[in-house]
mmCIF file of C-alpha atoms in Angstrom:
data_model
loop_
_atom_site.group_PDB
_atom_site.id
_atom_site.type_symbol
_atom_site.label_atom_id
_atom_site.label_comp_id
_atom_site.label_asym_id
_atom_site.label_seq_id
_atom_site.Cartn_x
_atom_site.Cartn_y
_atom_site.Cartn_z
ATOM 1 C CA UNK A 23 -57.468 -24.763 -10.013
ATOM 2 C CA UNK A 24 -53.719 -25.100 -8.712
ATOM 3 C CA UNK A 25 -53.184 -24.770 -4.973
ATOM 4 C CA UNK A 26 -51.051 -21.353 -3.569
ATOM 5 C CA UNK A 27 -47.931 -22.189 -2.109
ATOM 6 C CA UNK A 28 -47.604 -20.500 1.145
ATOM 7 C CA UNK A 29 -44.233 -20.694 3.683
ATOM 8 C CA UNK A 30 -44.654 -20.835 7.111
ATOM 9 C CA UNK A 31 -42.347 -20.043 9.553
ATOM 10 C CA UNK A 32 -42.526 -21.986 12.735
ATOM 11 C CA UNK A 33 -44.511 -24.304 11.323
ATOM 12 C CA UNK A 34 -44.235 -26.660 14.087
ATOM 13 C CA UNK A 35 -45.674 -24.010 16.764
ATOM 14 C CA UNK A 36 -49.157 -24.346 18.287
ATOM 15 C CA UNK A 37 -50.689 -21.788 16.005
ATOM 16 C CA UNK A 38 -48.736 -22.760 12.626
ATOM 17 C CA UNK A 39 -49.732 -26.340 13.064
ATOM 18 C CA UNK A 40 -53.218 -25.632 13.325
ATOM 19 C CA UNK A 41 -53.183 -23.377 10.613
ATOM 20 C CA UNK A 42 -51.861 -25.898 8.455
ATOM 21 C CA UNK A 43 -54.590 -28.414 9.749
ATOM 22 C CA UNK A 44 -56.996 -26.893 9.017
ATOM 23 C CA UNK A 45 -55.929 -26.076 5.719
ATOM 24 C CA UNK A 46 -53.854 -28.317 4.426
ATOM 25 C CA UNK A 47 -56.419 -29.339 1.502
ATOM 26 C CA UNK A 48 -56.489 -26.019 0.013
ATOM 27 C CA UNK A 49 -53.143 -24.619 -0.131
ATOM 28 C CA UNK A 50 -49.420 -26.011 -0.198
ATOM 29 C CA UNK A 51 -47.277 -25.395 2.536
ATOM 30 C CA UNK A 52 -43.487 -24.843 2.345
ATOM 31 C CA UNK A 53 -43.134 -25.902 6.568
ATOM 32 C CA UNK A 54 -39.525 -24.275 7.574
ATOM 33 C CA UNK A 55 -39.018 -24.972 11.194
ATOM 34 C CA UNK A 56 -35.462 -25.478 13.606
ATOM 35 C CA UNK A 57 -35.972 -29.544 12.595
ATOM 36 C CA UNK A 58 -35.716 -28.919 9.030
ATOM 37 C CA UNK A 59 -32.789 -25.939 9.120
ATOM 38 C CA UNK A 60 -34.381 -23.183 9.485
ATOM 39 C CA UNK A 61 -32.472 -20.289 11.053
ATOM 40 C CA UNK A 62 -33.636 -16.641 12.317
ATOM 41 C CA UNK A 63 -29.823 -15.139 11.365
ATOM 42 C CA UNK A 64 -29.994 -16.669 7.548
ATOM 43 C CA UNK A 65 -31.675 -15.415 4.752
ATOM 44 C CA UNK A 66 -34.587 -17.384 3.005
ATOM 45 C CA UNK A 67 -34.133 -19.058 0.099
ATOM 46 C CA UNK A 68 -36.748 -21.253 -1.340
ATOM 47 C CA UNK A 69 -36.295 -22.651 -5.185
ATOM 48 C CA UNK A 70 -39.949 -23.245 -5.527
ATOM 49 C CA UNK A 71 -42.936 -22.657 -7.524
ATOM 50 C CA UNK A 72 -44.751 -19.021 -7.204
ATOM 51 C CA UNK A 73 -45.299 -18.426 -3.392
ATOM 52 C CA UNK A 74 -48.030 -16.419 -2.834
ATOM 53 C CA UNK A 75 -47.681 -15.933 1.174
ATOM 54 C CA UNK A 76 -45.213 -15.918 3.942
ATOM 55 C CA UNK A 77 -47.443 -16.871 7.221
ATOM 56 C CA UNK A 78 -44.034 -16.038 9.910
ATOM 57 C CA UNK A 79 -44.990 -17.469 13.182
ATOM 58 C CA UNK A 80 -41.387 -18.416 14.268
ATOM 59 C CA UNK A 81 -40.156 -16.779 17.552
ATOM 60 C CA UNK A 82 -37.387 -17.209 20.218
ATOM 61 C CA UNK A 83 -38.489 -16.465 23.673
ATOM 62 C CA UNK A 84 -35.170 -17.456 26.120
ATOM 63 C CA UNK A 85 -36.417 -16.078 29.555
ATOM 64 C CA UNK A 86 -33.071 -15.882 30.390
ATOM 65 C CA UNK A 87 -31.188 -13.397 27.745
ATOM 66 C CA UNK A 88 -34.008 -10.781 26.694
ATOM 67 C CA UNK A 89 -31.699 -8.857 24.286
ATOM 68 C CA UNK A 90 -30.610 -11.898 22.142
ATOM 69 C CA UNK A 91 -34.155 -12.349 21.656
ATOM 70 C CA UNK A 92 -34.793 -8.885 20.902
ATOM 71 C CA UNK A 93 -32.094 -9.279 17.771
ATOM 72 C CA UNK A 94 -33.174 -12.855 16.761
ATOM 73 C CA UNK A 95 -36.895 -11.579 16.518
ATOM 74 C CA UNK A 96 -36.006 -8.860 14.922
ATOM 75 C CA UNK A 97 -33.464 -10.130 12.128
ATOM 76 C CA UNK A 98 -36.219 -13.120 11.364
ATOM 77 C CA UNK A 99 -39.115 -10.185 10.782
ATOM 78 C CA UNK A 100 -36.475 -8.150 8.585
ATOM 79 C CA UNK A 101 -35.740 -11.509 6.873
ATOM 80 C CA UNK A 102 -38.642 -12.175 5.968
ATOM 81 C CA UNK A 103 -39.915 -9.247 4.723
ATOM 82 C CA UNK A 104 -36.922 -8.506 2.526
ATOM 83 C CA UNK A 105 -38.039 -12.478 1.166
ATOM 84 C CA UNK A 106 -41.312 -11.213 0.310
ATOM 85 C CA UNK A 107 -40.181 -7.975 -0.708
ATOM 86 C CA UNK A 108 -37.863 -9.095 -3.501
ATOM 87 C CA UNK A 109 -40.276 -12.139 -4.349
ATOM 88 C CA UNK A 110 -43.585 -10.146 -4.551
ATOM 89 C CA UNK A 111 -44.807 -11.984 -1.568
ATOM 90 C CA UNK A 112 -47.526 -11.075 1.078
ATOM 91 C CA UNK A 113 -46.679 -11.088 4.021
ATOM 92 C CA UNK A 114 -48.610 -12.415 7.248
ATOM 93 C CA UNK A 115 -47.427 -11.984 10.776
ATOM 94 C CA UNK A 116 -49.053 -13.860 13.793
ATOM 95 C CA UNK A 117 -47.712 -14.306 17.173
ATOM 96 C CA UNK A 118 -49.391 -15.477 20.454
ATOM 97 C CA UNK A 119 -46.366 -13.949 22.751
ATOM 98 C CA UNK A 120 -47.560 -11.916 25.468
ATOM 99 C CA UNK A 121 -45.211 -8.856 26.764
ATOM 100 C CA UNK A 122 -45.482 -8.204 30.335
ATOM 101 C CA UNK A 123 -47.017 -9.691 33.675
ATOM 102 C CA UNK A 124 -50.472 -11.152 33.014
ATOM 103 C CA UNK A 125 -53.272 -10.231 36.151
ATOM 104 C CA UNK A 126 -55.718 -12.797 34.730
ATOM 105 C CA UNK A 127 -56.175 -16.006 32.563
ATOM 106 C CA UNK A 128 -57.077 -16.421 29.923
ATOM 107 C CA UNK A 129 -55.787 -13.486 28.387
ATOM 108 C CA UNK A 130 -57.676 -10.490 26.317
ATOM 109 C CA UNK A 131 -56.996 -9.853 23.267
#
């Protein structure tokens, strides 16, 4: 049985690293990451086998210039949904950012 091919944003994040971990022996992961080029403003293009997924974990969080990462976010989400929209992809979004003051750790979900 061949393995899905799955990109994942971020992929050198907390969460995208242990996704890919953990399952590493049962898919194939396309990593795209700031190391290997990956930008929030550019469309993606992957000449590749059949992708099944899109895991985007990828964010900017700059305490210091809130709007900039209000656009970045944004235009990476929009990118990558247009990516799985034209390549029949599904899409998975996970993020571990918490908006707001915290009153007690750990955090709820």
């Amino acid at each position: 049985m061949l393995k899905k091919n799955i990109i994942i944003t971020g992929s050198s994040s907390f969460i995208a690293s242990k996704i890919i971990e953990k399952y590493k022996h049962k898919y194939n992961f396309i990593k795209l990451n700031r190391k290997n080029g990956y930008s929030f403003q550019k469309k993606i293009i992957i000449k590749s086998p059949k992708i099944n997924y899109l895991i985007h974990t990828a964010f900017i969080k700059d305490i210091n210039n809130n709007d900039f990462n209000y656009r970045a976010n944004l235009k990476s989400v929009k990118n990558c949904l247009d990516f799985c929209r034209l390549n029949n992809v599904k899409f998975i979004f996970l993020s571990t950012f918490v908006y707001g003051n915290t009153f007690k750790l750990p955090i709820d979900e």
